Amino acid sequence: MSSVKKVLLLGSGGREHAIAWKLSQSLKVDTVYVAPGNGGTALEETKIINVDLSITNGETISEWCHQQQISMVVVGPEAPLKDGIVDFLQCQQLLCFGPSKAAARIEWDKCYAKQLMQKCNIPTANWKSFTQLREAFDYIESLKAPQYVIKANGLAAGKGVTVCQCQEIAKAAIFDILINNKFGEKKVIIEEYLEGDEISVLAFCDGKNASMMPIAHDYKRLQDGDVGPNTGGMGAFAPYKKISHEDALFIRNEIIIKIVALLKELGDPYVGVLYAGIMLTKDGPKVLEFNCRFGDPEAQVILRLLKNDIYDIMVDCINQGLNHSMIQWYPDSMVGVVLASNGYPGPSEAGFPIYGINQAVKVAGVKIFHAATTVEEVECCVKILTKKGRVMTITAKGRNLQLASLIAYRAVRLISFNGMICRKDIGDDLLPDSSRLQSLTYKESGVDIEAGNDLVETIKSMVKTTARPGCNEEIGGFSVSLNYYDAGYQYPSIIVTTDGVGTKLMISQEMNYHDTIGIDLVAMSVNDLLARGAEAIAFLDYISYSALDRNIIEKILAGIVCGCNLAGCSLVGGESAQMPGLYSVGKYDLAGFAVGLVERSYDLPKIELVVPGDQLIGIASSGIHSNGFSLIRRIVQHNQLNYGMPCPFFVKARHNQKDSLSLGHALLHPTKIYCKSLLPILRSSLVKAYAHITGGGLVDNVSRILPKHCKAVIDARSWEMQDVFRWISSKGNICADEMMRTFNCGIGAVIICDGKHYTSLIKMLASSREDYWPIGTVERYELGDGKVEIHHLEEVLRHQNNHMVVETTSTLSPPKFRLAVFISGSGTNLQAIIDYTKMEKSRAEVVLVISNVDNVAGLQRAKRCNIEHLVINHKDYVTREEFEHELQKTLTGKAIDLICLAGFMRILTPQFVNRWKGKLINIHPSLLPSFPGHKAVLQAIRAGVKVTGCTVHFVEAEVDSGPIIAQESVPILPQDTEQTLSERIKVVEHRCYSYAIHLIITDQVKYVNGRLLWQ
């Protein structure tokens, strides 16, 4: 059979859209055909295709499946199951997921289901069935109960149950079934009314085993508050958490397992999804009904919680191998809200355009599953139209039920169509009661507008000192205008930047020293403007806080004013956002926005002009600047230091008075602003490119100004590095690779110039009052090279300045960790790992590279680095076990300590993973647990989230699971495609993987019994 799997799914509802969506996530499934499908499945962009097949014509389906080489047929709705579609297709040698006609009888014959329950003592409501009207009426009249439940015996699309408050309504329902033949079978069940919470229990079944899914709660009635007629379901949520552990065990053992065992005993093994509608009464769980398929809308919420590959589960069910599956579920809550057409559940309207879907799907956590929709193309424009009945289900994921419900209804409010109806209370019955607020003023809620206005008036005189030509309006208005002509420009480009100060703020707040943090805020944005050769013209600030002393705000603003004066730009406005409850009292956050101008002829960088032989000139930083403070704070905490202690390193900028300066004040030394000193140089036509060294250190920022065919080679011995960086490296045991990717290491900016202009540029720099050094050259980039290579950094960091006090010990070097790297392609992460192991402080070495594909670039990387490499091609082995046996034999012979999967495109069996548990790591291009599996980058873009990234984790049997070692985030930009976002994620993957390996080999993190132990 072909390794590329094609699946045919029968059905057209929201349930089928959810099943198709989940099947499309399988790495083993190439195409999911849906017959006939709906508007939603027609619009899915990956793998899912609608086909025009009658789901009741077995012969047509069989012929089509054989022609298309279908690997498996999945039956969604109950009607084809009743007609025996599974039996027929199995006779045609087709793999089919769903129960046989005999097993499916448990739904389409409710009297039969009741008899089965009685036979194996499954608790259910008392009942009787009738085919004669008079007998049914007599029985109703004999009952003294206040309420009655009337059920049609056969299939009724979820609408065959009537809960009656009086005998008259009950008789009318009986009349509809027995006389009017409303549901196609003249047989009625009169059942005892049960009170309690109704739940939906679904389970995967393989004929002898059963695995329960998260318990769901659905909403059968049409209107809020559970009133109105019964429907197929107006919404659902999962998991249902009010059930006791004892009741859950009872349901599994005494209901689900019992009924599966009985059907097997009767010769009708149940294969597929079994659904039990259960009432949690005061006497315990009682079964209301069994269904022979996924519930709708339960499937829409439950399947979004499933971690596993559903194709594997279905195959295991068919092959009676469910006991080998470790089915796992996400811990989140999921809410689904059904939108229906006016008139439902009776005759309803159709053909109306649906608006707002594109906006709704962008809400984070939302996925929409279509049901009664169709797609119409009008003048090259695709319109989604309603059909009759339930139109779609809006599902939303949240960390709890309340959040999931809020997100779902946020999306619901964005969608509209003529006659749209939905319930507004999905999930409400498990949410905590809200107490009514008494009348409050805005000031009593924590926001003092008058104080804010007063502050603006106070700082106006201070802000006026920053006024400049082209930008001299008074603050306090709605906006400000910039006049580029008055600023001295003719045809400028407008450059805009934004940044913050990061966790340097936390040290400022702990020290209660706020005088210079505003300078940092300005510096981070205006220095970025220089990368385009732009002059800083205007700056705006944003300060957010809960409750903050006015004196602190004035100090922050004074620092911002100082920064604007240093940059030569005007402070034109800002926002002080008081948000009670969002921040702790005394805590705040800052953001800055800078506007710059540059004549188009001076616009930088001129990357296309950068060529091998160009010179790199480094401009001195004033210290740490404003990046890497999360790591610095960790170092201070780990070494049990405090910010008030005397500074342990020499600070040149403070006139050599180390002992009079505290550690905290030294760390808070403000970021240097280069605008006035460097702008004339950047506009001299001698400069090809300029990089501001911020987050990502020298490596990430210098690489931004290099063309693809070039690399930068830098010598760390060529400049004077401040002692603070040696102190950080020493106290934090931080390797050179991590230092250069996190900190500026003494270089605040880098300029690229032509070698023939080098002397002229040096003369200009000599008059700039900036410290500078020639630090390297541009060279030709070869496959496998690092984009920025920094030599001798480890040596420089180890060289201790006389001003530092360092504890030294003499120890033997521990043996190096032996790494094996599995690849399938270019091996860019392999190169990052190799580069890390070549760092002088690294305790790791790559001793083996294995590829399952021949002639890939990663093998050439290993060859150039003299690393043993070989190909173990999985296609050369009959079974996966034989392939992995060869892997195991090779690894054992090399005494491997750690296996790193670096783009290895084979799923390893649980046996292999368990053998190497705690010694096998992988990197995945998302912030797990979000977007596991295939096409993670595309998943993130389609989900509408704003941030994704990469995750390094220990590997466990379940795909993309296992304890997380390290993560790094990457923002998703509005214009991002799968390719552009993937490229940016790759950049951080290289850094993140090396960091994770460093944590492991330095014993900072250990894998213990499936959990991480952090030292």
Coordinates of C-alpha atoms in Angstrom, one line a residue, residues 4-298:
V4 CA 0.8 8.5 1.1
K5 CA -2.6 8.1 2.7
K6 CA -5.8 9.3 1.2
V7 CA -9.0 9.4 3.3
L8 CA -12.6 9.7 2.3
L9 CA -14.9 11.3 4.9
L10 CA -18.7 11.0 4.4
G11 CA -20.8 13.8 5.6
S12 CA -21.5 17.5 5.4
G13 CA -21.9 18.9 8.9
G14 CA -19.8 20.8 11.4
R15 CA -18.8 17.5 12.9
E16 CA -17.4 16.4 9.5
H17 CA -15.6 19.7 9.0
A18 CA -13.9 19.1 12.5
I19 CA -13.0 15.5 11.6
A20 CA -11.6 16.6 8.2
W21 CA -9.6 19.4 9.9
K22 CA -8.1 17.0 12.4
L23 CA -7.3 14.4 9.8
S24 CA -5.5 17.0 7.7
Q25 CA -3.1 17.6 10.6
S26 CA -1.8 14.0 10.2
L27 CA 1.7 13.7 8.8
K28 CA 0.6 10.4 7.2
V29 CA -2.4 11.8 5.4
D30 CA -1.9 13.5 2.1
T31 CA -5.5 14.3 1.1
V32 CA -8.8 14.3 2.9
Y33 CA -11.8 14.0 0.5
V34 CA -15.1 15.0 2.0
A35 CA -18.4 13.9 0.4
P36 CA -20.2 16.1 -0.1
G37 CA -18.6 18.5 2.4
N38 CA -19.7 22.1 2.9
G39 CA -18.5 25.7 2.4
G40 CA -15.9 25.4 5.2
T41 CA -14.3 22.2 3.9
A42 CA -14.3 23.8 0.4
L43 CA -12.3 26.8 1.7
E44 CA -9.7 24.9 3.8
E45 CA -6.4 25.5 2.2
T46 CA -4.5 22.4 3.0
K47 CA -5.2 18.7 2.1
I48 CA -9.1 19.0 2.2
I49 CA -11.1 18.6 -1.0
N50 CA -14.8 18.3 -1.5
V51 CA -16.1 15.6 -3.8
D52 CA -19.6 15.1 -5.2
L53 CA -20.5 11.6 -4.1
S54 CA -23.8 10.3 -2.8
I55 CA -23.1 9.0 0.7
T56 CA -26.0 6.5 0.4
N57 CA -24.7 4.8 -2.8
G58 CA -22.2 2.2 -1.6
E59 CA -21.3 0.9 -5.1
T60 CA -20.5 4.4 -6.4
I61 CA -18.4 5.1 -3.3
S62 CA -16.6 1.8 -3.6
E63 CA -15.7 2.3 -7.3
W64 CA -14.5 5.9 -6.6
C65 CA -12.4 4.7 -3.6
H66 CA -10.6 2.1 -5.7
Q67 CA -10.0 4.5 -8.5
Q68 CA -8.5 7.1 -6.1
Q69 CA -6.6 4.5 -4.0
I70 CA -8.3 5.6 -0.8
S71 CA -6.6 4.2 2.3
M72 CA -9.5 4.6 4.7
V73 CA -13.2 5.7 4.7
V74 CA -14.6 7.5 7.7
V75 CA -18.3 7.7 8.2
G76 CA -19.5 10.9 9.9
P77 CA -23.4 10.8 10.2
E78 CA -25.6 8.1 11.5
A79 CA -27.9 7.5 8.5
P80 CA -25.3 5.7 6.3
L81 CA -24.3 3.6 9.3
K82 CA -27.9 2.5 9.7
D83 CA -28.0 1.6 6.0
G84 CA -24.9 -0.7 6.4
I85 CA -22.4 1.4 4.5
V86 CA -19.5 0.1 6.6
D87 CA -20.5 -3.6 6.0
F88 CA -20.7 -3.0 2.3
L89 CA -17.4 -1.2 2.0
Q90 CA -15.6 -3.7 4.1
C91 CA -16.8 -6.4 1.7
Q92 CA -15.2 -4.4 -1.1
Q93 CA -11.8 -4.6 0.8
L94 CA -11.9 -1.0 2.0
L95 CA -10.7 0.0 5.4
C96 CA -13.6 1.7 7.1
F97 CA -13.9 3.6 10.4
G98 CA -17.4 3.3 11.9
P99 CA -19.6 0.6 13.4
S100 CA -21.3 -2.1 11.4
K101 CA -25.1 -1.9 10.8
A102 CA -25.7 -4.4 13.7
A103 CA -23.5 -2.4 16.1
A104 CA -24.9 0.9 15.0
R105 CA -28.4 -0.4 15.9
I106 CA -27.6 0.9 19.4
E107 CA -28.6 4.4 18.0
W108 CA -31.2 3.7 15.3
D109 CA -33.3 1.4 17.5
K110 CA -33.7 2.9 21.0
C111 CA -35.8 0.0 22.2
Y112 CA -32.9 -2.3 21.3
A113 CA -30.5 -0.1 23.2
K114 CA -32.7 -0.1 26.3
Q115 CA -32.9 -3.9 26.2
L116 CA -29.1 -4.1 26.0
M117 CA -28.8 -1.8 29.0
Q118 CA -31.2 -4.0 31.0
K119 CA -29.3 -7.1 30.0
C120 CA -26.0 -5.8 31.5
N121 CA -27.5 -3.7 34.3
I122 CA -26.6 -0.3 33.0
P123 CA -28.6 2.3 34.8
T124 CA -31.1 4.1 32.7
A125 CA -34.5 5.8 33.0
N126 CA -37.7 3.6 33.3
W127 CA -39.4 3.2 30.0
K128 CA -42.0 1.6 27.8
S129 CA -42.5 1.5 24.1
F130 CA -45.7 1.6 22.0
T131 CA -46.9 1.3 18.5
Q132 CA -50.6 1.9 19.2
L133 CA -51.9 5.4 20.0
R134 CA -54.5 4.3 22.5
E135 CA -52.1 2.2 24.5
A136 CA -49.6 5.0 24.7
F137 CA -52.3 7.5 25.8
D138 CA -53.6 5.1 28.4
Y139 CA -50.1 4.7 29.8
I140 CA -49.5 8.5 29.9
E141 CA -52.8 9.0 31.8
S142 CA -51.8 6.3 34.3
L143 CA -48.6 8.2 35.2
K144 CA -48.6 10.7 38.1
A145 CA -45.2 12.3 37.2
P146 CA -45.1 16.1 36.6
Q147 CA -43.0 15.7 33.5
Y148 CA -42.6 13.1 30.7
V149 CA -40.0 12.4 28.1
I150 CA -41.3 11.2 24.7
K151 CA -38.8 9.8 22.2
A152 CA -39.0 8.6 18.6
N153 CA -37.5 5.1 18.4
G154 CA -35.5 5.7 15.2
L155 CA -33.2 8.3 13.9
A156 CA -34.4 11.9 14.2
A157 CA -31.3 14.1 13.7
G158 CA -31.2 14.9 17.4
K159 CA -34.8 16.3 17.3
G160 CA -36.8 13.2 18.3
V161 CA -37.0 14.0 22.0
T162 CA -39.7 16.1 23.6
V163 CA -39.7 17.0 27.3
C164 CA -43.3 17.5 28.2
Q165 CA -44.6 19.6 31.2
C166 CA -48.1 18.2 30.9
Q167 CA -50.1 15.3 29.5
E168 CA -51.5 17.4 26.6
I169 CA -48.1 18.2 25.3
A170 CA -47.0 14.6 25.7
K171 CA -50.0 13.3 23.8
A172 CA -49.3 15.8 21.0
A173 CA -45.7 14.5 20.7
I174 CA -47.0 10.9 20.7
F175 CA -49.5 11.7 18.0
D176 CA -46.8 13.3 15.8
I177 CA -44.7 10.1 16.0
L178 CA -47.4 7.4 15.7
I179 CA -50.0 9.1 13.4
N180 CA -48.2 11.9 11.6
N181 CA -45.1 9.7 11.1
K182 CA -42.9 12.7 11.8
F183 CA -39.7 10.7 12.1
G184 CA -40.3 7.9 9.7
E185 CA -41.0 5.1 12.2
K186 CA -44.3 4.6 14.0
K187 CA -42.9 3.5 17.4
V188 CA -42.6 5.7 20.5
I189 CA -40.8 5.4 23.8
I190 CA -42.3 7.0 26.9
E191 CA -39.6 7.5 29.5
E192 CA -39.1 8.6 33.1
Y193 CA -38.0 12.2 33.4
L194 CA -34.5 12.4 35.0
E195 CA -33.2 15.5 36.8
G196 CA -29.5 16.5 36.9
D197 CA -26.7 17.7 34.7
E198 CA -26.6 16.1 31.2
I199 CA -23.2 15.2 29.8
S200 CA -21.9 13.7 26.6
V201 CA -19.4 10.9 27.0
L202 CA -17.6 9.8 23.8
A203 CA -15.1 7.0 23.4
F204 CA -12.9 5.5 20.7
C205 CA -13.7 1.8 20.4
D206 CA -11.9 -1.1 18.7
G207 CA -14.4 -3.8 19.3
K208 CA -13.0 -4.9 22.7
N209 CA -11.2 -1.8 24.1
A210 CA -12.5 1.7 24.7
S211 CA -10.7 5.0 25.4
M212 CA -12.9 7.8 26.7
M213 CA -12.5 11.4 25.4
P214 CA -12.8 14.5 27.7
I215 CA -16.4 14.7 28.9
A216 CA -18.5 17.4 27.2
H217 CA -21.7 19.2 28.1
D218 CA -23.9 20.2 25.2
Y219 CA -27.0 22.4 25.0
K220 CA -30.0 20.8 23.4
R221 CA -32.6 23.4 23.8
L222 CA -32.9 26.3 21.3
Q223 CA -33.0 29.2 23.7
D224 CA -31.0 30.6 26.6
G225 CA -31.9 29.1 30.0
D226 CA -32.6 25.7 28.4
V227 CA -36.0 26.6 27.1
G228 CA -37.6 26.1 23.7
P229 CA -37.7 23.1 21.4
N230 CA -35.0 20.4 21.3
T231 CA -32.4 20.7 18.6
G232 CA -29.4 18.8 17.3
G233 CA -27.3 21.0 19.7
M234 CA -26.8 24.7 20.1
G235 CA -23.4 24.6 21.7
A236 CA -21.1 22.6 23.9
F237 CA -18.0 22.9 26.0
A238 CA -15.3 20.4 27.2
P239 CA -14.0 19.3 29.5
Y240 CA -16.9 19.1 32.0
K241 CA -15.1 19.3 35.4
K242 CA -18.0 19.1 37.8
I243 CA -18.1 15.3 37.7
S244 CA -16.6 13.4 40.6
H245 CA -13.8 10.9 40.1
E246 CA -16.1 8.1 41.3
D247 CA -18.8 8.9 38.8
A248 CA -16.2 9.2 35.9
L249 CA -14.9 5.7 36.8
F250 CA -18.4 4.3 37.0
I251 CA -19.2 5.6 33.6
R252 CA -16.1 4.1 32.1
N253 CA -16.3 0.7 33.8
E254 CA -20.0 0.2 34.3
I255 CA -21.4 1.8 31.1
I256 CA -18.9 2.2 28.3
I257 CA -16.8 -1.0 28.9
K258 CA -19.9 -3.1 29.7
I259 CA -21.8 -2.1 26.5
V260 CA -18.7 -2.7 24.3
A261 CA -18.1 -6.1 25.9
L262 CA -21.8 -7.1 25.4
L263 CA -21.8 -6.1 21.7
K264 CA -18.6 -8.2 21.2
E265 CA -20.3 -11.1 23.0
L266 CA -23.3 -10.8 20.7
G267 CA -21.0 -11.0 17.7
D268 CA -21.4 -7.3 16.8
P269 CA -18.1 -5.8 17.9
Y270 CA -18.3 -2.0 18.1
V271 CA -15.6 -0.2 16.1
G272 CA -15.7 3.6 15.8
V273 CA -16.9 6.3 18.2
L274 CA -19.5 5.4 20.8
Y275 CA -21.5 8.3 22.3
A276 CA -23.4 8.0 25.6
G277 CA -25.8 10.7 26.6
I278 CA -25.8 10.5 30.4
M279 CA -27.7 12.3 33.2
L280 CA -25.9 12.8 36.5
T281 CA -28.8 12.2 38.8
K282 CA -28.8 12.2 42.7
D283 CA -28.7 8.4 42.4
G284 CA -25.7 8.4 40.1
P285 CA -25.1 8.4 36.3
K286 CA -27.9 7.1 34.2
V287 CA -27.8 6.6 30.4
L288 CA -30.3 8.6 28.3
E289 CA -29.2 7.2 24.9
F290 CA -26.4 5.8 22.9
N291 CA -25.3 7.2 19.5
C292 CA -23.1 5.4 17.0
R293 CA -20.9 8.4 16.0
F294 CA -19.3 11.6 17.0
G295 CA -21.7 14.1 18.5
D296 CA -22.4 17.4 16.9
P297 CA -21.4 20.0 18.2
E298 CA -19.4 17.9 20.7

